[in-house]
Tab-separated table of C-alpha atoms in Angstrom:
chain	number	residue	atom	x	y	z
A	1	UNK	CA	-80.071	-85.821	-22.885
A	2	UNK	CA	-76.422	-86.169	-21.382
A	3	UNK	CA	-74.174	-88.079	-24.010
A	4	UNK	CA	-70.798	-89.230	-22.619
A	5	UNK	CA	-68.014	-91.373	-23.715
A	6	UNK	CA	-66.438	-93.807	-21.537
A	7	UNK	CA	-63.067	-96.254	-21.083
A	8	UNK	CA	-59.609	-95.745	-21.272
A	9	UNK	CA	-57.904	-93.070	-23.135
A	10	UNK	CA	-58.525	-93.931	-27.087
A	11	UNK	CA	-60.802	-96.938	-26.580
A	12	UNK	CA	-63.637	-95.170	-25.449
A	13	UNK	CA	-67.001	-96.125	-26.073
A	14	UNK	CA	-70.364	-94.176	-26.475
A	15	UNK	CA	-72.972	-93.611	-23.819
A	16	UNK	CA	-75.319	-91.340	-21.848
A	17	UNK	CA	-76.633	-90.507	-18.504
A	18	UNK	CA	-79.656	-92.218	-17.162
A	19	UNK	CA	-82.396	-89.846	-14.832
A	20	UNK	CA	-80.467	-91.568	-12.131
A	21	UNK	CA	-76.822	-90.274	-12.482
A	22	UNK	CA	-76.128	-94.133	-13.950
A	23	UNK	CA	-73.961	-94.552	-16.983
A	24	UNK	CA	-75.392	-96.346	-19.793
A	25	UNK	CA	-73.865	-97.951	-22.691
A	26	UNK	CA	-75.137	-97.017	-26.211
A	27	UNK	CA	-72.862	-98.986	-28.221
A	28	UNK	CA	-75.283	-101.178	-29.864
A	29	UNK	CA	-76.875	-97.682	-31.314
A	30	UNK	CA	-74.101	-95.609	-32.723
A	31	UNK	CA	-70.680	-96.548	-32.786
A	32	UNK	CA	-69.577	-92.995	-31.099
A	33	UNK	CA	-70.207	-89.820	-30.358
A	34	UNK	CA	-68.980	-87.720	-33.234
A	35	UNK	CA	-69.997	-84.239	-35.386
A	36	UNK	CA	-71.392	-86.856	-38.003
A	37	UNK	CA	-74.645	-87.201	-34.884
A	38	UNK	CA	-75.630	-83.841	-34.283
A	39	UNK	CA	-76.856	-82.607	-37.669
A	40	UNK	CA	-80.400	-83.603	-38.613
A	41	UNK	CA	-82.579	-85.857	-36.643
A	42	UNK	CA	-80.294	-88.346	-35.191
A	43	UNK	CA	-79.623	-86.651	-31.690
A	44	UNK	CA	-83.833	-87.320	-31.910
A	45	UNK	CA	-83.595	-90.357	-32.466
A	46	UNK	CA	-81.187	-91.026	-29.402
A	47	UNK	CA	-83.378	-88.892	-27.258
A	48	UNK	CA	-86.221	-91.491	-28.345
A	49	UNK	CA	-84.228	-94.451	-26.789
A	50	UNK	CA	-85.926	-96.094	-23.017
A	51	UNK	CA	-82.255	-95.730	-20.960
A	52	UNK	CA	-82.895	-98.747	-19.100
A	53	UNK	CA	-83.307	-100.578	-22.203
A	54	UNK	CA	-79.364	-99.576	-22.251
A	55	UNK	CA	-76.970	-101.874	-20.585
A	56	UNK	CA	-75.609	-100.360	-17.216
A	57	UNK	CA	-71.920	-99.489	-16.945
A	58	UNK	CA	-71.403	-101.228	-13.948
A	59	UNK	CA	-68.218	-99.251	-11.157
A	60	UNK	CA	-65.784	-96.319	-11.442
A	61	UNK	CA	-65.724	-95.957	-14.647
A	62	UNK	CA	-63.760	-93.016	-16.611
A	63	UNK	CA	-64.971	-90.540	-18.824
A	64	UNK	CA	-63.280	-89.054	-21.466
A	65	UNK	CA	-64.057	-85.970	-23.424
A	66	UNK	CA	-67.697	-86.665	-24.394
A	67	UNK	CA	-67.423	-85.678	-28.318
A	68	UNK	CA	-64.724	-87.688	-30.550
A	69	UNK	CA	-63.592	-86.385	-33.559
A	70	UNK	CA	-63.743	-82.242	-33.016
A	71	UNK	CA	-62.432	-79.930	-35.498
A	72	UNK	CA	-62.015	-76.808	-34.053
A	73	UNK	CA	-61.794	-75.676	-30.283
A	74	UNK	CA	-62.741	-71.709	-30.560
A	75	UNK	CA	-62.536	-69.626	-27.785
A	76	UNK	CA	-63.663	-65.959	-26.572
A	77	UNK	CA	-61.482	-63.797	-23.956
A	78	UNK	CA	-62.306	-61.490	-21.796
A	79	UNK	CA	-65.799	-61.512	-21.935
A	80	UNK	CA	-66.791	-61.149	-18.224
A	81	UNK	CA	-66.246	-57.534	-17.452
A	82	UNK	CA	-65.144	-58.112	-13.658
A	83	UNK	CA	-62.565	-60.322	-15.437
A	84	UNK	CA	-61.392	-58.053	-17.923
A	85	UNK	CA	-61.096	-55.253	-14.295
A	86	UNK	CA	-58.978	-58.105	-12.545
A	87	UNK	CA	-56.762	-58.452	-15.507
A	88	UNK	CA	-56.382	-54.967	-15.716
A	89	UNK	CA	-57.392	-54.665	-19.263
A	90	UNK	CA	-60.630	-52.065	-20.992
A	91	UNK	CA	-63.866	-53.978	-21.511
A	92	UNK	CA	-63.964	-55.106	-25.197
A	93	UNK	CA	-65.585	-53.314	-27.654
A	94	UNK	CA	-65.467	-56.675	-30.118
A	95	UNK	CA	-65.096	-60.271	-29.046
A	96	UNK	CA	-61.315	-61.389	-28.517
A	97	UNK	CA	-61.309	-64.531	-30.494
A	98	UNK	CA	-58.502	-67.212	-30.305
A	99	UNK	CA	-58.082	-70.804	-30.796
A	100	UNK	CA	-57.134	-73.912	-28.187
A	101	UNK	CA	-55.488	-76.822	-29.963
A	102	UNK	CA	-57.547	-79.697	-30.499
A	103	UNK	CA	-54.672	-81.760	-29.416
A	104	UNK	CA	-55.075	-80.318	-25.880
A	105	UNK	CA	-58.295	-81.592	-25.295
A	106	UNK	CA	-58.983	-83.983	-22.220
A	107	UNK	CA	-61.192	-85.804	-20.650
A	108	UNK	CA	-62.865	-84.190	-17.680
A	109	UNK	CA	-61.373	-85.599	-14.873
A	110	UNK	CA	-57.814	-86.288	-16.636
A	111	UNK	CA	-54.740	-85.184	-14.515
A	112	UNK	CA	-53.662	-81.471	-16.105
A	113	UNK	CA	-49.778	-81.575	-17.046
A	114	UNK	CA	-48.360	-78.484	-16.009
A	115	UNK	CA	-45.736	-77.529	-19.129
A	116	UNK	CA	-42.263	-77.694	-19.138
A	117	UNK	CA	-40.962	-74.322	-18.021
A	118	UNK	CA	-44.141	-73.020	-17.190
A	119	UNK	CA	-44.338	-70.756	-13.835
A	120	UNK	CA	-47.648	-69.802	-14.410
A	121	UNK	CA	-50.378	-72.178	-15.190
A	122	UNK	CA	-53.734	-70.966	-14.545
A	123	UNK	CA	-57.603	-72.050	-14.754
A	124	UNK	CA	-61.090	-70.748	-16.170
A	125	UNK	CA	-63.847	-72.305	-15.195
A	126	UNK	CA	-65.871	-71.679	-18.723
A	127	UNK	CA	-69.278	-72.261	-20.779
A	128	UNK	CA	-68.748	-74.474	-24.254
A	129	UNK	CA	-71.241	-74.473	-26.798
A	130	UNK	CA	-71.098	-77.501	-29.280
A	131	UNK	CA	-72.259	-76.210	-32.554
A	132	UNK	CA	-74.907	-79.103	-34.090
A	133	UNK	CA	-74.879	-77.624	-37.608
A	134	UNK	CA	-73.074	-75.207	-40.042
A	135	UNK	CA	-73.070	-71.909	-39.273
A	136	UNK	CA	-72.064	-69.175	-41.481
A	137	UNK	CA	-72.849	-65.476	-41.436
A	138	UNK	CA	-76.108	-66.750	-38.955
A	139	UNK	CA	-77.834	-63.969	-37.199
A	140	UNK	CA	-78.135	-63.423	-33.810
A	141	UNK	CA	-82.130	-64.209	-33.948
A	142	UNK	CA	-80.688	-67.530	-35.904
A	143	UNK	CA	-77.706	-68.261	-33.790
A	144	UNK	CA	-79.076	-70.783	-31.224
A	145	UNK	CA	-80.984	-73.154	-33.757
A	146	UNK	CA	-77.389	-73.932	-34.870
A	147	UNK	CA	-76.537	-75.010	-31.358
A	148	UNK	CA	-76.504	-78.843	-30.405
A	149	UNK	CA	-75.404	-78.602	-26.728
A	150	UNK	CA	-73.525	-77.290	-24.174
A	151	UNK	CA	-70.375	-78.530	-21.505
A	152	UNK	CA	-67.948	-77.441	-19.064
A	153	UNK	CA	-65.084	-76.355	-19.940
A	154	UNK	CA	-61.362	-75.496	-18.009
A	155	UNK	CA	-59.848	-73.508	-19.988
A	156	UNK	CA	-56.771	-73.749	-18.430
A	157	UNK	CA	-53.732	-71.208	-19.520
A	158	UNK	CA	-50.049	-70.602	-19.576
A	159	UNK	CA	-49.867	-66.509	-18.897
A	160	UNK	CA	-46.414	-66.288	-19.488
A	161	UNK	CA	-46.353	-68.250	-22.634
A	162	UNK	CA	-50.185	-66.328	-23.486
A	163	UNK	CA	-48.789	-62.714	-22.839
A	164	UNK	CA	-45.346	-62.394	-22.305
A	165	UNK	CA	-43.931	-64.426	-25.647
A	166	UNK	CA	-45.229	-61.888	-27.738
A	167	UNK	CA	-48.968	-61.298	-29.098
A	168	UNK	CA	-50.011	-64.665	-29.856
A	169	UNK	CA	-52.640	-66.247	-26.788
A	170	UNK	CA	-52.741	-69.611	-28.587
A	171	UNK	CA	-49.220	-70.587	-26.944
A	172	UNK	CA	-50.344	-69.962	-23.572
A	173	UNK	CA	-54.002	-71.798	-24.760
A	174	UNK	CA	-53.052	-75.036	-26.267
A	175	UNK	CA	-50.534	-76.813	-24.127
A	176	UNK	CA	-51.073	-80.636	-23.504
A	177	UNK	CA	-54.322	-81.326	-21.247
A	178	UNK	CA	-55.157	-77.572	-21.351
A	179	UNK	CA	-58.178	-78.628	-22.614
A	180	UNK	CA	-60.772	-80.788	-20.025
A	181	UNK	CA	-64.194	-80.787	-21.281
A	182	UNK	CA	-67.508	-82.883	-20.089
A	183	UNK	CA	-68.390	-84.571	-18.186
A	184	UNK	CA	-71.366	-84.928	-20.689
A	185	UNK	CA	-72.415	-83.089	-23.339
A	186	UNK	CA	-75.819	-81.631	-22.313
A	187	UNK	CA	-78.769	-80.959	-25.560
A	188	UNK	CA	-80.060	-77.553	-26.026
A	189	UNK	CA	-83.596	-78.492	-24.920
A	190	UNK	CA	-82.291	-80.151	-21.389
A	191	UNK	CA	-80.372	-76.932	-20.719
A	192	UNK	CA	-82.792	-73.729	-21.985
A	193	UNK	CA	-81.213	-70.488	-21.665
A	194	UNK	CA	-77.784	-70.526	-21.703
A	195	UNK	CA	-77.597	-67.237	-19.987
A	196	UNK	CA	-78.679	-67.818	-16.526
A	197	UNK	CA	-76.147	-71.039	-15.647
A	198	UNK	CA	-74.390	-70.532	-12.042
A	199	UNK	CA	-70.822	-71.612	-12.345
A	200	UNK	CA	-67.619	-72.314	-10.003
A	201	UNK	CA	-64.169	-73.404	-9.566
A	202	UNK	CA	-62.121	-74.319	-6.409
A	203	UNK	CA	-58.091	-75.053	-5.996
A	204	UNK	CA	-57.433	-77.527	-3.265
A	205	UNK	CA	-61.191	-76.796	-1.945
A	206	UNK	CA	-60.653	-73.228	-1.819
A	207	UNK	CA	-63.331	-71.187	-4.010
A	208	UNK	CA	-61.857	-68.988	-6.685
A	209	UNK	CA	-64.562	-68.242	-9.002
A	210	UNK	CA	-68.057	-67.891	-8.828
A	211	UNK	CA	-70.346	-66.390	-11.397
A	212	UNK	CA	-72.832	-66.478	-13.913
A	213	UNK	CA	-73.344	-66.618	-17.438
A	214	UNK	CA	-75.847	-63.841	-17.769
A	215	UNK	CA	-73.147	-61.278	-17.090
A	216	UNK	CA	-71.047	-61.813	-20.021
A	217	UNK	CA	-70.129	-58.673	-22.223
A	218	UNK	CA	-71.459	-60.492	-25.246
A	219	UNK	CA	-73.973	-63.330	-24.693
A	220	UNK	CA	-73.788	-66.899	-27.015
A	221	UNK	CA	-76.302	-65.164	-29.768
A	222	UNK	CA	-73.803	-62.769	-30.391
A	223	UNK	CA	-71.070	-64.727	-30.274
A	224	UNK	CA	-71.761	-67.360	-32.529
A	225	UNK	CA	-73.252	-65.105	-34.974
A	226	UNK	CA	-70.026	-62.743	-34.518
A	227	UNK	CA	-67.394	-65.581	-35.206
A	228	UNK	CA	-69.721	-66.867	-38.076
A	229	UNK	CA	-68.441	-63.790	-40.019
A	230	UNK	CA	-64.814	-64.875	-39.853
A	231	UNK	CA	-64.938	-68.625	-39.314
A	232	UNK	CA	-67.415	-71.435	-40.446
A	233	UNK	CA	-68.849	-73.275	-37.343
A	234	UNK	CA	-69.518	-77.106	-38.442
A	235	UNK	CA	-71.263	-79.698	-36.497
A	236	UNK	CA	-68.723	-80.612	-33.635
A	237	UNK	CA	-66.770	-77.160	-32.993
A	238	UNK	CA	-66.569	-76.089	-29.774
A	239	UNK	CA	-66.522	-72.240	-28.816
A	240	UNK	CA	-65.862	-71.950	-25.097
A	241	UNK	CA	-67.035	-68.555	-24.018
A	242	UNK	CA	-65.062	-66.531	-21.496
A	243	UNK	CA	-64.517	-66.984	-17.749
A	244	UNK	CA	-65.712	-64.855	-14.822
A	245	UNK	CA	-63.310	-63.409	-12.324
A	246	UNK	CA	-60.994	-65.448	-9.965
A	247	UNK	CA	-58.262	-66.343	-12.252
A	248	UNK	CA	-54.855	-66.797	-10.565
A	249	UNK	CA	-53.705	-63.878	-12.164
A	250	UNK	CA	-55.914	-61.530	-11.200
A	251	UNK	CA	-55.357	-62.832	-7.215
A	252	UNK	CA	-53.359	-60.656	-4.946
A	253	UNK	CA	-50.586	-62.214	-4.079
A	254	UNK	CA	-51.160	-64.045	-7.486
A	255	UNK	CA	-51.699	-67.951	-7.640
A	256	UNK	CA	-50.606	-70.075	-9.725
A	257	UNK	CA	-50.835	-74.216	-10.644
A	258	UNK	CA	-48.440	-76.241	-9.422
A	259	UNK	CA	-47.953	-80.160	-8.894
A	260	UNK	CA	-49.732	-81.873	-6.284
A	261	UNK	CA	-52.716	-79.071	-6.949
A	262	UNK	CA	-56.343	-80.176	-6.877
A	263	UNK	CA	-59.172	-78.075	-9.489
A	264	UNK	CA	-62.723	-79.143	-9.381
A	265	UNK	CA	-65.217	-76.591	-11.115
A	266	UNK	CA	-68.709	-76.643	-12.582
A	267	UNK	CA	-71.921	-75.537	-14.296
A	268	UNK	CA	-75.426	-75.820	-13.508
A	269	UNK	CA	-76.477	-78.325	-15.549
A	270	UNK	CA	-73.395	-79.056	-17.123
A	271	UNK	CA	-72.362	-81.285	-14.254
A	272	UNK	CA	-68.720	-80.911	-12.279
A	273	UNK	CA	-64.995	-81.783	-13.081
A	274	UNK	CA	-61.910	-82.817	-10.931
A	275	UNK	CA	-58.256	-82.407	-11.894
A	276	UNK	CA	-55.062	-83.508	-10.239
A	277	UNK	CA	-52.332	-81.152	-11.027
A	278	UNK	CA	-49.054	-82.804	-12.046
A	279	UNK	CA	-45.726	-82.422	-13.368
A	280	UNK	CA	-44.639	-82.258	-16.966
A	281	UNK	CA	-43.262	-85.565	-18.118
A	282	UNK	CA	-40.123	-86.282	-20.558
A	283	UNK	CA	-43.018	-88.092	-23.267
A	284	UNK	CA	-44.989	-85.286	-22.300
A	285	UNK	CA	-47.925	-87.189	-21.853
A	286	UNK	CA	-50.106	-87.080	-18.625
């Protein structure tokens, strides 16, 4: 099942994707998607719905980030080893853990606001995994049962305000729209093994990154049961997972966002995103 929210920015409403790429309108079920759904049986009882019992969202419509209500955005760096190589830093022996702002968080195909001073905006085309129920010191044999669903993910950075304004990555993580996720969020059962997913991103139609989520250093077992140690995963977080090689700043000369820029990436399975690069704006909202 692919659950999606739809509309303008803060009205949307609740739906999923029919068999035939159609948007469908599930308003009459549940009044959103939120963390309060993915505990228990009600994601079953959503799956149990006939979609073209659901009223079609008729046009071009706009999707916003397809879970409402999200806690905490985790995220894992440098857990591709040709990505750690490009950046020039030793493979981990421990999962880099960090934090993205919930506040940056943005639809999928929402214009990304390049920051005000920034000369060094980046993207990373990444794997999320939507926790479905609390987690805490879970196993690795455990891990996945506490997993709801998976989506794309840009996890688009700042370098010089991640690594060059002293030792803290969460000011080059959380900036405004630094957070696209969707299109949909896709259940465990529709997507299987999270390690074998093909992903890419291109800038302005150019490829950057291409790889594959069985070559991470530590896979999503590990992870979740790794952060579960430190953090308590609830239904709704979101730990996005590392990003294989391509970055901007591993690119020689290196590249960088700017206005006027064009990023589309995607998963297998997870479906595709498109982002217009623009300029920061004095109410600093895109």
């Amino acid at each position: 099942m692919k659950l999606l929210r739809f509309g303008p920015k803060g009205q949307e409403k609740p739906g999923l994707l029919d068999a035939e790429g159609k948007v469908r309108d599930l308003s009459a079920h549940v009044p959103d998607i939120t963390p309060n759904l993915l505990p228990g049986d009600s994601l079953a009882r959503l799956a149990a719905i006939d979609p073209a019992s659901l009223p079609l969202v008729d046009g071009d419509v706009r999707l916003g980030a397809p879970l409402s209500g999200i806690r905490k955005f985790l995220a894992i760096g440098l857990n591709y080893a040709d990505h750690a190589a490009e950046s020039n830093l030793p493979i981990p022996s421990e999962p880099i853990l960090f934090t993205k702002a919930t506040s940056c968080l943005n639809g999928p195909n929402d214009p990304v606001m390049i920051p005000r001073g920034s000369q060094k905006s980046d993207w990373e085309v990444e794997l999320g995994v939507v926790i479905g129920k609390t987690a805490r010191y879970v196993t690795e044999e455990a891990a996945l049962d506490h997993v709801a669903g998976y989506l794309l993910v840009n996890d688009v950075s700042e370098r010089a305000f991640q690594k060059e304004k002293g030792t803290q990555w969460d000011k080059g993580k959380g900036c405004d729209t630094f957070g696209p996720i969707g299109p949909w969020l896709v259940t465990a059962d529709e997507v299987g093994d999270p390690q074998d997913l093909d992903m890419w991103l291109d800038l302005n139609g150019q490829r950057m990154q291409t790889g594959n989520t069985r070559t991470m250093i530590f896979n999503v077992r590990q992870l979740i049961s790794y952060v579960s140690e430190f953090i308590t995963l609830e239904p709704g977080d979101i730990l996005t997972t590392g990003t294989p090689p391509g970055v901007g700043e591993g690119k020689s000369p290196q590249v960088f966002l700017k206005p006027g820029d064009v990023m589309t990436l995607g998963i297998q399975k997870l479906g595709q995103q498109r982002q217009d690069v623009i300029a920061w704006t004095q109410d600093g909202v895109a």
